[in-house]
XYZ file of C-alpha atoms in Angstrom:
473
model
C -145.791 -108.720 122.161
C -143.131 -108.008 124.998
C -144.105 -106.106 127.790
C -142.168 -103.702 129.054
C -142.045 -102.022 132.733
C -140.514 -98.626 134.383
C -138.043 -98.772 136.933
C -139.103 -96.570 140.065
C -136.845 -96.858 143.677
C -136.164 -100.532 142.359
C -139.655 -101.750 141.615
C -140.708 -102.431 138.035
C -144.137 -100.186 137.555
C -146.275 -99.939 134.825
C -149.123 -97.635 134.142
C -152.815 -97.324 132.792
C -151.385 -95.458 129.893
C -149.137 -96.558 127.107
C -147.249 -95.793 123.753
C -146.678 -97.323 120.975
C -142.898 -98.043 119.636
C -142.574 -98.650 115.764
C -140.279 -100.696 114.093
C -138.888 -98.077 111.610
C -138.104 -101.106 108.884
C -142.045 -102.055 108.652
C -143.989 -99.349 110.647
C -145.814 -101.909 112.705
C -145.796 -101.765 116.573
C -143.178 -103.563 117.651
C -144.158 -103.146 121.216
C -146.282 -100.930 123.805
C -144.819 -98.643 126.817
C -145.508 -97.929 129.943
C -146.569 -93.949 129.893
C -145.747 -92.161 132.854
C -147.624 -89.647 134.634
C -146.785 -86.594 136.933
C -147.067 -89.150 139.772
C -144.535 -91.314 138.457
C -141.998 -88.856 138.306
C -142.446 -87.603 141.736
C -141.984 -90.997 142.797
C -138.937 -91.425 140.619
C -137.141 -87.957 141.861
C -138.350 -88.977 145.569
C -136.771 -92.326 145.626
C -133.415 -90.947 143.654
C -133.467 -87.923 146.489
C -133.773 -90.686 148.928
C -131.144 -92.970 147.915
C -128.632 -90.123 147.397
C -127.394 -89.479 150.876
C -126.036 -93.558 150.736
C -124.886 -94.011 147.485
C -123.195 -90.857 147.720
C -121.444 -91.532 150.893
C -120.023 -94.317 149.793
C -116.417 -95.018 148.666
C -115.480 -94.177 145.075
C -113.442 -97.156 145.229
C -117.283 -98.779 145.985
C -119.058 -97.233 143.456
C -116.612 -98.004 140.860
C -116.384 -101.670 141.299
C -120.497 -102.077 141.450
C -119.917 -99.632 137.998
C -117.540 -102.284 136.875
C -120.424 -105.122 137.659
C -122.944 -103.655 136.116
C -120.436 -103.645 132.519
C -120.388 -107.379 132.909
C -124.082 -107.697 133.206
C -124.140 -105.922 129.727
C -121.615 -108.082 128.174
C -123.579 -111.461 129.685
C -126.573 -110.180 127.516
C -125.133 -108.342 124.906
C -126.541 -110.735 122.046
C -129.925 -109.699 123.357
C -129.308 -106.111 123.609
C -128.027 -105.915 119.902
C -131.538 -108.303 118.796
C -133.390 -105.594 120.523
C -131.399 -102.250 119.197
C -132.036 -103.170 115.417
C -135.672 -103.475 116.324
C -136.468 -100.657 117.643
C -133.804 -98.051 116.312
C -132.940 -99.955 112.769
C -129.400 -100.079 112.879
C -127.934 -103.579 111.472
C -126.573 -105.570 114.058
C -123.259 -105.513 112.192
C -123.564 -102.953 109.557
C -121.308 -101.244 107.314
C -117.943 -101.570 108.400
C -118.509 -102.628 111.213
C -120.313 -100.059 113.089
C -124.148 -101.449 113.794
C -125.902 -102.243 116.504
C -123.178 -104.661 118.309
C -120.817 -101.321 118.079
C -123.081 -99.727 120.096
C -123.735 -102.219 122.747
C -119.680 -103.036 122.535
C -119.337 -98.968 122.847
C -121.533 -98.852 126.372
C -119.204 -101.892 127.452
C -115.781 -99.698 126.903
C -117.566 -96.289 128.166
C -119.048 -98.253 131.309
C -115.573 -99.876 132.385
C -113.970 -96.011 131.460
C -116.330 -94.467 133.685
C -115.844 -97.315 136.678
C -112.159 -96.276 136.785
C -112.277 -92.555 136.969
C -110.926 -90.626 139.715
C -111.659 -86.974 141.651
C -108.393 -86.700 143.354
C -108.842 -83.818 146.376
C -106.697 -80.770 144.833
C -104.395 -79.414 147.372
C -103.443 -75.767 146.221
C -102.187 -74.675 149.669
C -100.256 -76.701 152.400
C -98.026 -74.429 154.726
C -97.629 -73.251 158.095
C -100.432 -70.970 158.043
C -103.357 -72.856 156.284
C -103.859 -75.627 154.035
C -106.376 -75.358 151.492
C -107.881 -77.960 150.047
C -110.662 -78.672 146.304
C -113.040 -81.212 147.059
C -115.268 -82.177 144.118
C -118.769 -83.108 145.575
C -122.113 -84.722 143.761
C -124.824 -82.582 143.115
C -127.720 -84.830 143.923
C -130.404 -85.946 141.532
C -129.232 -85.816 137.866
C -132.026 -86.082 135.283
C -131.043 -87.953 131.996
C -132.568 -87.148 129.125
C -131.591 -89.547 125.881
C -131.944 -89.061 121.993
C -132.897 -92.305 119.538
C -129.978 -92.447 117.360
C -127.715 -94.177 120.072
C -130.491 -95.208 122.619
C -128.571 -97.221 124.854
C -124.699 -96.369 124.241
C -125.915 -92.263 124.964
C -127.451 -93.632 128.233
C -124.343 -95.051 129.407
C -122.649 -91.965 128.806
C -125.209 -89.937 130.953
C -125.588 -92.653 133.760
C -122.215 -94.030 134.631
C -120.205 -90.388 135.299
C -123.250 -89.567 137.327
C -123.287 -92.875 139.702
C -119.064 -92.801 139.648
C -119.675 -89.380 141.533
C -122.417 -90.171 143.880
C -125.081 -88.629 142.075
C -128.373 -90.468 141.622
C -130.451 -90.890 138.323
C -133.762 -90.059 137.144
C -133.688 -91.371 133.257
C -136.016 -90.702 130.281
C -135.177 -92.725 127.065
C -136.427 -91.151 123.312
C -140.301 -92.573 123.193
C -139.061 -93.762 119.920
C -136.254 -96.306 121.838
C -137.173 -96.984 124.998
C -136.943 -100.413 124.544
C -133.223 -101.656 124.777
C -132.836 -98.957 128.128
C -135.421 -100.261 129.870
C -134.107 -104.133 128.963
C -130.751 -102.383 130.380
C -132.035 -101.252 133.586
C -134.281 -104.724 134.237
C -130.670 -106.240 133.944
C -128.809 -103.835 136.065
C -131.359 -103.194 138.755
C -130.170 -105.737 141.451
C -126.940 -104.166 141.098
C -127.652 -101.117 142.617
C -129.786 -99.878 145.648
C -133.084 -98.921 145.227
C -133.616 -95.570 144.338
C -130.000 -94.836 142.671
C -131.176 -95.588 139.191
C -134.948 -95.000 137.878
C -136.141 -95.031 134.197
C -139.307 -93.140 133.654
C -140.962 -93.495 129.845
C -142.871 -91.010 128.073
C -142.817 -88.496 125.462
C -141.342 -84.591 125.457
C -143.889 -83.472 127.937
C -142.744 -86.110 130.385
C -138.870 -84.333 129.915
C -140.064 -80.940 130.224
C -141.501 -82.105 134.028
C -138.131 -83.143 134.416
C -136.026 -79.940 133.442
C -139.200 -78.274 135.772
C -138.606 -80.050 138.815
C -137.321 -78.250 141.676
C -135.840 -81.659 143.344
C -133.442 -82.113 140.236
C -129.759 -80.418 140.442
C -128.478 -81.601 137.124
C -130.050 -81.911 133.408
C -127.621 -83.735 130.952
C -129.317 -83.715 127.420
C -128.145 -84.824 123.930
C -130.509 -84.388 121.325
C -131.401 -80.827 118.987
C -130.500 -77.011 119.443
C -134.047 -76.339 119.703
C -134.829 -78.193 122.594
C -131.585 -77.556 124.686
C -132.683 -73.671 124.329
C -136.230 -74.560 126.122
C -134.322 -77.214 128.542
C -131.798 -74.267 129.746
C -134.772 -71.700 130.064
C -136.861 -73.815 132.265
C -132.957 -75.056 133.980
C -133.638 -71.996 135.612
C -136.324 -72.591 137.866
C -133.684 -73.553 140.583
C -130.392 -73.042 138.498
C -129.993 -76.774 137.398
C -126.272 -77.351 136.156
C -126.407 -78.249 132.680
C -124.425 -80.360 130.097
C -126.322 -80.220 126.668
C -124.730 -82.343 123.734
C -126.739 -80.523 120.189
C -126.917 -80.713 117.400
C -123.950 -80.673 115.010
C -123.196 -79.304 111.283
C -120.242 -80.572 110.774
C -117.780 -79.629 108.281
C -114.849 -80.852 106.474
C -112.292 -79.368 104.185
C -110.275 -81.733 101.557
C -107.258 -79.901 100.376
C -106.173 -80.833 97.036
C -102.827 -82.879 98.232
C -104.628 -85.502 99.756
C -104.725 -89.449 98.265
C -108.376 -89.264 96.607
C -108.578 -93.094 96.708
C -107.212 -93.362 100.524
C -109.509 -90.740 102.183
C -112.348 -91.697 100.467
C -113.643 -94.432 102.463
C -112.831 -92.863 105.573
C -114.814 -89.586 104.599
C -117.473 -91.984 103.157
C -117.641 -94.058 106.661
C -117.567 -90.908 109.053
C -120.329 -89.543 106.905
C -122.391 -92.340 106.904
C -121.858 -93.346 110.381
C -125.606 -95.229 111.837
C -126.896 -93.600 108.675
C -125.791 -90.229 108.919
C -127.896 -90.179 112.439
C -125.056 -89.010 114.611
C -124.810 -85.775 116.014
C -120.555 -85.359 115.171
C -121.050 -87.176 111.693
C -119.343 -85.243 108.197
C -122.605 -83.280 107.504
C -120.612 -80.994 105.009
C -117.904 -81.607 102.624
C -115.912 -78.919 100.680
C -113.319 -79.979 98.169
C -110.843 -78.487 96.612
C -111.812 -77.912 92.683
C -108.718 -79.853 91.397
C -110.169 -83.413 93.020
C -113.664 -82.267 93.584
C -114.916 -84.572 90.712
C -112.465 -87.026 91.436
C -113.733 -86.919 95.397
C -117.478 -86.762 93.426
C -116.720 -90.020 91.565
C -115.118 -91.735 94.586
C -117.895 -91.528 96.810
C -120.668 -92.296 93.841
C -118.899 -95.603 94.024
C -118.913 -96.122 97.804
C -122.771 -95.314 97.981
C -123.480 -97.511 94.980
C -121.670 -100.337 96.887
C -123.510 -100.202 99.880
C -127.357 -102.014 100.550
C -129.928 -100.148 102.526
C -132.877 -102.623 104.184
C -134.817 -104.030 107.199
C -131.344 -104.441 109.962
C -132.524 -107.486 110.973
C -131.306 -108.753 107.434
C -128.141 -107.120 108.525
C -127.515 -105.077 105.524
C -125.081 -101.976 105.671
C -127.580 -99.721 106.466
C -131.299 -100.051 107.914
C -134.164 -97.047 107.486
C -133.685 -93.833 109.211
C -135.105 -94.123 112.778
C -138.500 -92.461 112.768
C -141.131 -90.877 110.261
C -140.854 -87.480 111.621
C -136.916 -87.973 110.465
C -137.042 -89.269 107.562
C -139.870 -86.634 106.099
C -137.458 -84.215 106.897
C -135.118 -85.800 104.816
C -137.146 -85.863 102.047
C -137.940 -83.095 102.084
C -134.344 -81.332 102.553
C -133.615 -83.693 99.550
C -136.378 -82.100 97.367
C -135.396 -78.639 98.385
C -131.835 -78.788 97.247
C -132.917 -80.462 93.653
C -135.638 -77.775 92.863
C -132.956 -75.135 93.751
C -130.645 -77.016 90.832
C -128.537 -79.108 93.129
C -126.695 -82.384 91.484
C -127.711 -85.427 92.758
C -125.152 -87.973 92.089
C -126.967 -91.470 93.262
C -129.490 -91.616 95.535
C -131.988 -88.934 96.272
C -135.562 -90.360 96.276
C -137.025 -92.633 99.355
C -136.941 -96.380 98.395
C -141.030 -97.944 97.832
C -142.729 -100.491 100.189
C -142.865 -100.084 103.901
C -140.057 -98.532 106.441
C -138.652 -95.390 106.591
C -136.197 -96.438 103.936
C -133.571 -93.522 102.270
C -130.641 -94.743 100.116
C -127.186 -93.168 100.279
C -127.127 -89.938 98.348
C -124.593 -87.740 97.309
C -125.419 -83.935 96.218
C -122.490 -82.128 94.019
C -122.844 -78.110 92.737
C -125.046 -77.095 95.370
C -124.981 -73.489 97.382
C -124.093 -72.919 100.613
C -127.780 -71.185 101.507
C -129.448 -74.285 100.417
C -131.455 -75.813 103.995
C -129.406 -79.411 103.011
C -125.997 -77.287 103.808
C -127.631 -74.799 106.086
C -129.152 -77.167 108.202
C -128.594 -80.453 109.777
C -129.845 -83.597 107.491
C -129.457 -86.475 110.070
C -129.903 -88.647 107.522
C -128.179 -90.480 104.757
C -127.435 -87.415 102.423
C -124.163 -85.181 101.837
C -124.022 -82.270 100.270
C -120.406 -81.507 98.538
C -119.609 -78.289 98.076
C -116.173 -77.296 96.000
C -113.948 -74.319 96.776
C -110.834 -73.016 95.146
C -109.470 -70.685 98.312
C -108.633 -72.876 101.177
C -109.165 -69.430 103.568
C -112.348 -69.243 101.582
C -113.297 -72.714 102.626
C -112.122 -71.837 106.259
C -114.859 -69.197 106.126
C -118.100 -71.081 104.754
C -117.027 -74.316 107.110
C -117.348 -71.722 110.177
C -120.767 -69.808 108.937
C -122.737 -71.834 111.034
C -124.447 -71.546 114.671
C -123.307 -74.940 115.230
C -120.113 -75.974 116.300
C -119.684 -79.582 117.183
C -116.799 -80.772 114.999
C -114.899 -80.248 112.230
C -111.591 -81.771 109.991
C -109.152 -81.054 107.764
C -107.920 -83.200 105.350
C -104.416 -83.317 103.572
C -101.387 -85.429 102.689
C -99.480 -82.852 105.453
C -100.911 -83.346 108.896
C -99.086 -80.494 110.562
C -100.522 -77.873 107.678
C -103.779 -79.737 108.259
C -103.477 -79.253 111.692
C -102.631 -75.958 111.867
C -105.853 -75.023 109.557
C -108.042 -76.954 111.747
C -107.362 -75.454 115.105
C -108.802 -72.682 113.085
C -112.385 -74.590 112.809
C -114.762 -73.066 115.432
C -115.876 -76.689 116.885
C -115.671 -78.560 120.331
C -113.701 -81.024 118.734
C -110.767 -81.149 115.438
C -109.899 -83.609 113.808
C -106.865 -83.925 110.971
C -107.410 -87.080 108.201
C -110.017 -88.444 110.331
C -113.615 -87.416 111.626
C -116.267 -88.167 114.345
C -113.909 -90.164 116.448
C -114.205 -89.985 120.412
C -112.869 -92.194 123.140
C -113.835 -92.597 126.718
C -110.478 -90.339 128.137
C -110.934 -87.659 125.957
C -113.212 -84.902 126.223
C -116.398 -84.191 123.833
C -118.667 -81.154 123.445
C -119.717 -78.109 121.382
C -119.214 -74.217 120.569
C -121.842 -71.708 119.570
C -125.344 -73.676 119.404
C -123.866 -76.995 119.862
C -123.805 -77.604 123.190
C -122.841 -76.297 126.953
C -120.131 -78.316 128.857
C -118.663 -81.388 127.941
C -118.627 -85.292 128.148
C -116.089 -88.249 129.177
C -112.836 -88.677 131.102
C -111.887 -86.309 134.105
C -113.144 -83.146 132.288
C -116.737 -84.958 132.125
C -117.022 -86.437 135.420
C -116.192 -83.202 136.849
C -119.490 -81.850 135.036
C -121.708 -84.083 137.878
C -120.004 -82.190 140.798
C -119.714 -79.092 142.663
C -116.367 -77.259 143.508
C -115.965 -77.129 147.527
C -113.052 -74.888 148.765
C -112.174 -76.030 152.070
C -109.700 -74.114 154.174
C -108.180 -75.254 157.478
C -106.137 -72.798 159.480
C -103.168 -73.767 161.267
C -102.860 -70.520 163.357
């Protein structure tokens, strides 16, 4: 079994405590990690305050390039990155359409190069002959990473690489159920970058709550659920940490009844399904207009009776769902909606033998207070709901604290468009869903989130606004 090491001010330490990580497809222990202590953090947040006078000194132009380095080292071991993904999160190392675990690792390659070539131009607002006036965007210091299991390593770049393009310095802790491929990440990286810049702490949610604690960190950037982003920005307050939080999503999706059944229904299927329905901006909730609602029914029976579920290293479409805490909530959101008389259409029960193993299912004629529509599944399951008002639809997509994302479908983008800047959501999309690039903002309304993530708007999130005026009189 592989052993695995933290990274602390450029030194690879372990500790007399560890934890195990399971291989979701066979719930053995696929390998053991180090455990930190309170001691190890110190030494972590020490080493980034350190380092951050340097680093953050340092050119942009500097940073960038190193940022740009540390993209290739990825790509040089990307084969072994992907190997180590599917066995520790499950995802497929190709997957269904595509989108497994070599998406991911490909995804940290475009997001790391993205982030390497972003600028924080000085804004002048004033230049005459009394003053010039200028907006300097400066780092805040020592931002603390804290990463969900769903996208392990692609998530981390996201966090990481804004940060160091800034002049920040990082304190990371990975999901203690995929720790694996970030700490393989930072082993690669670490003689890339001085020591101290970049640490990697392991541990479970005590070992982040130190970190939202800590007086000697400025910044928090979390994705993960609601529930913990509440506690995170209550104990954020201890010294006023900036925040970005990423939460958890519902989101919905209207079908109006002039759309292509046989066209969309793939891409609804896909965006749905997306790493298993495990993504925080996947279609959680579908409502279809009652003249193709059965038609939309039938189309997406077929899709998930198409697909195979099984161990990713078999490189099926879909592997288990990530963890057993997970995937009993599945099951039992599942079981819920059937005892309240919901439809299940295929699917719906968790496959025998080992793993945390849950087929595609598809739920027709259920109500909107069921927990499956109420709540976020993050699993393989979608609830379709049908509606015969379109403002009525409007209404139920928007009863929800979260507010993530949302899309419209129809066979006239500019109506579509029109309806879905309507959606209360961070992000809208028309005849497509859950799609994000590096250059274009990301983040969440009501209970999904605080600030946002990628391009300018992002990077801007790691600094502080400082004013400075020069007089000329």
């Amino acid at each position: 079994m592989s052993e695995y090491q933290m990274i602390i001010n450029g030194q690879k330490v372990g500790s007399d405590a560890t934890f195990p990580v399971i291989n979701p497809a066979t719930e053995e222990v696929a390998a053991r990690c180090p455990k930190a202590t309170e001691a190890h953090l110190e030494q972590a947040v020490a080493a980034a305050r350190a380092a951050f006078p340097a680093w953050s000194a340092r050119p942009g132009a500097e940073r960038g390039a190193i940022i740009h380095q540390i993209g290739q080292a990825i790509e040089e071991h990307q084969a072994e990155l992907v190997s180590l993904l599917t066995l520790e999160q499950g995802k497929p190392g190709t997957g269904f359409a595509g989108m497994g675990a070599a998406f991911e690792i490909g995804g940290t390659l475009a997001w790391c190069h993205a982030a390497a070539d972003l600028e924080l131009p000085v804004d002048v607002i004033q230049d005459n002959e009394e003053a010039r006036i200028e907006v300097h965007r400066k780092p805040l210091g020592v931002v603390g990473s804290i990463t969900p299991w769903n996208f392990p390593l692609m998530i981390a770049i996201w966090h990481v690489m804004p940060a160091l393009r800034s002049g920040n310095t990082v304190v990371l802790k990975p999901s203690e159920y995929t720790p694996l491929t970030t700490l393989r990440f930072a082993e690669i990286i670490n003689d890339l970058l001085p020591p101290g810049v970049f640490n990697v702490v392991t541990g479970d949610g005590s070992l982040g709550a130190a970190m939202t604690n800590h007086p000697d960190i400025n910044k928090i950037v979390f994705t993960g659920s609601t529930a913990t982003g509440k506690k995170i920005m209550q104990n954020a307050s201890c010294n006023l940490k900036r925040l970005t939080l990423e939460l958890g999503g519902n989101d919905a999706a209207i079908v109006l009844p002039d759309v292509d059944v046989a066209a969309i229904a793939p891409k609804v299927f896909a965006t749905a399904m997306f790493n298993n329905g495990q993504t925080c901006a996947a279609l959680k909730r579908l409502y279809v207009h009652e003249d193709i609602y059965e038609e939309m029914c039938d189309a997406l029976v077929a899709l998930a009776n198409s697909v195979t579920t099984a161990d990713g290293s078999t490189d099926p479409d879909f592997g288990p769902v990530q963890n057993k805490a997970q995937f009993a909530k599945v099951c039992a959101m599942a079981d819920e909606a059937r005892a309240s008389g919901a439809r299940f259409l295929t699917g719906g029960e968790p496959m025998p033998g080992p793993g945390y193993f849950y087929p595609v299912t598809i739920v027709a004629d259920i109500a909107d207070d069921t927990r499956l529509v109420r709540e976020e599944p993050f699993g393989p399951i979608l609830p379709v709901m049908k509606f015969s008002d379109v403002e009525d639809a409007l209404r139920r997509a928007n009863d929800s604290p979260s507010g993530l994302g949302g899309s419209v479908w129809s066979g006239d983008p500019q109506k579509a468009a029109a309806l879905a800047s309507r959606l209360e959501c961070g992000t809208a999309w028309v005849n497509t869903h859950a799609m994000i690039q590096p250059d274009a903002p990301f983040g969440g309304s009501k209970e999904s989130g605080i600030g946002v993530e990628f391009g300018r708007y992002g990077l801007e999130e790691y600094t502080n606004i400082q004013t400075v005026y020069i007089s000329k009189t």
